[in-house]
Short mmCIF file of C-alpha atoms in Angstrom, two decimals:
data_model
loop_
_atom_site.label_atom_id
_atom_site.label_comp_id
_atom_site.label_asym_id
_atom_site.label_seq_id
_atom_site.Cartn_x
_atom_site.Cartn_y
_atom_site.Cartn_z
CA MET P 1 81.59 98.38 61.63
CA GLY P 2 81.35 94.38 61.30
CA GLY P 3 84.66 93.59 63.02
CA VAL P 4 84.13 96.18 66.26
CA ASP P 5 80.74 94.36 66.49
CA LEU P 6 82.15 90.85 66.46
CA PHE P 7 84.77 91.69 68.91
CA ASP P 8 82.06 93.38 71.58
CA LYS P 9 79.90 90.40 70.93
CA MET P 10 82.55 87.87 71.53
CA ARG P 11 84.09 89.79 74.38
CA GLY P 12 80.93 89.93 76.11
CA LEU P 13 80.06 86.19 76.09
CA TYR P 14 82.62 84.67 78.43
CA ARG P 15 84.10 88.18 80.26
CA ILE P 16 85.30 88.12 83.70
CA ARG P 17 83.40 89.38 86.49
CA ILE P 18 85.44 90.41 89.27
CA ARG P 19 84.04 93.26 91.24
CA SER P 20 86.50 95.61 92.80
CA LYS P 21 86.66 99.56 94.16
CA LYS P 22 89.92 100.06 92.11
CA TRP P 23 89.53 102.12 89.38
CA TYR P 24 91.86 100.91 87.36
CA TRP P 25 90.40 97.10 87.46
CA PRO P 26 87.88 97.55 84.13
CA TYR P 27 90.78 98.46 81.92
CA VAL P 28 92.89 95.49 82.95
CA ARG P 29 89.68 93.51 82.87
CA PHE P 30 88.97 94.86 79.65
CA CYS P 31 92.66 94.41 78.20
CA PHE P 32 92.60 91.03 79.16
CA ASN P 33 89.32 89.76 77.79
CA ARG P 34 90.55 91.83 74.37
CA ALA P 35 93.92 89.57 74.23
CA VAL P 36 92.19 86.45 74.70
CA VAL P 37 89.72 87.19 72.01
CA ASN P 38 92.06 88.42 69.70
CA MET P 39 94.39 85.30 70.41
CA TRP P 40 91.55 82.90 69.96
CA MET P 41 90.37 84.72 66.67
CA LEU P 42 94.05 83.87 65.46
CA TYR P 43 94.00 80.56 67.00
CA ARG P 44 90.78 79.68 64.70
CA PHE P 45 93.21 79.70 61.33
CA ALA P 46 95.04 76.67 62.85
CA HIS P 47 92.11 74.95 64.71
CA PRO P 48 88.68 75.79 63.26
CA LYS P 49 86.49 73.73 65.43
CA VAL P 50 87.65 75.31 68.99
CA GLY P 51 85.12 77.78 70.14
CA LEU P 52 85.48 80.74 72.46
CA LEU P 53 85.05 78.61 75.67
CA GLU P 54 87.17 75.98 74.84
CA PHE P 55 90.01 78.39 74.20
CA VAL P 56 89.25 80.07 77.89
CA ARG P 57 88.98 76.70 79.35
CA ARG P 58 92.26 75.77 77.66
CA ILE P 59 94.21 79.03 78.98
CA VAL P 60 93.23 78.59 82.43
CA LEU P 61 94.23 75.09 82.43
CA ALA P 62 97.49 76.05 81.17
CA LEU P 63 97.83 79.12 84.06
CA LEU P 64 96.80 76.61 86.36
CA SER P 65 99.19 73.84 85.68
CA SER P 66 102.06 75.74 85.48
CA PRO P 67 104.82 76.28 88.18
CA PRO P 68 103.89 78.78 90.81
CA HIS P 69 106.95 80.88 90.68
CA LEU P 70 108.20 81.15 87.14
CA GLY P 71 110.96 83.79 88.34
CA GLY P 72 111.83 82.30 91.67
CA PRO P 73 111.71 83.55 95.12
CA LYS P 74 113.07 86.90 95.35
CA LEU P 75 115.95 87.02 97.47
CA LYS P 76 117.10 89.45 100.46
CA CYS P 77 120.09 91.32 100.31
CA THR P 78 121.70 90.57 103.64
CA ARG P 79 125.00 92.41 105.32
CA ALA P 80 126.46 89.33 106.87
CA VAL P 81 129.32 89.48 109.20
CA LEU P 82 132.06 87.17 108.96
CA PRO P 83 131.97 84.94 111.81
CA GLU P 84 136.04 85.52 112.17
CA ILE P 85 134.84 89.36 112.59
CA ARG P 86 132.00 88.48 114.27
CA TYR P 87 133.52 86.26 117.13
CA ASP P 88 137.10 87.67 117.58
CA GLY P 89 136.03 89.66 120.71
CA VAL P 90 138.48 92.71 119.31
CA ASP P 91 137.27 96.49 119.48
CA HIS P 92 133.26 95.67 119.07
CA LEU P 93 132.11 98.71 120.59
CA VAL P 94 128.82 100.37 120.83
CA ASP P 95 127.47 103.33 119.67
CA SER P 96 124.54 105.83 119.34
CA ASN P 97 122.99 105.73 115.69
CA SER P 98 120.89 108.52 115.04
CA THR P 99 118.40 106.19 113.23
CA GLN P 100 116.61 103.30 113.98
CA ARG P 101 117.92 99.69 112.78
CA LYS P 102 116.81 96.07 113.08
CA CYS P 103 118.68 94.32 116.00
CA GLY P 104 120.95 91.67 114.47
CA PHE P 105 120.12 89.24 117.23
CA CYS P 106 116.19 89.73 117.98
CA GLY P 107 114.92 91.63 115.13
CA LYS P 108 113.52 94.65 116.87
CA CYS P 109 114.18 98.12 116.69
CA ALA P 110 117.66 98.97 118.07
CA LYS P 111 119.23 102.97 118.53
CA PHE P 112 122.38 101.42 118.88
CA VAL P 113 124.95 99.80 116.69
CA SER P 114 128.02 97.71 116.78
CA VAL P 115 131.07 100.00 115.61
CA LYS P 116 133.02 96.88 113.86
CA CYS P 117 129.90 94.92 112.77
CA ASN P 118 128.15 97.65 111.44
CA VAL P 119 125.05 95.68 112.89
CA GLY P 120 121.98 97.24 115.13
CA LEU P 121 122.24 95.72 118.66
CA HIS P 122 120.39 96.51 121.96
CA PRO P 123 123.30 97.00 124.33
CA ALA P 124 122.07 95.18 127.28
CA HIS P 125 121.10 91.43 126.22
CA CYS P 126 121.39 91.33 122.35
CA PHE P 127 125.04 92.49 121.76
CA ARG P 128 126.63 89.92 124.21
CA ALA P 129 124.47 87.28 122.69
CA TYR P 130 125.61 88.64 119.11
CA HIS P 131 128.99 88.17 119.67
CA THR P 132 129.33 84.99 121.65
CA PRO P 133 129.36 81.86 119.37
#
């Protein structure tokens, strides 16, 4: 039982103290603390003079100095209409749609769609403004 007691002692020294109402947060904190203590125990073989507090500080500094977006920003999937089709002025008809879409011009909800462009538009103002360059 010496390993379990040592682990509990080391885990309790510098544990993360964040309160939350989520039921899973204590499990996440425990797993993170367990990973840090286990990494420190392995790190001690190569660097025996580094204590747990110094090791935790090094982890925090490494996380804070890393770039904020490692994977890059998520790109939205846009269905852009080619300008040749959008501005040609031929066969752009308005049809009612059973579901609402975002208007391609103003961004509000629209119940109408341009048949050729397949873009939701308001027939009064947005349809004309969207199809004129």
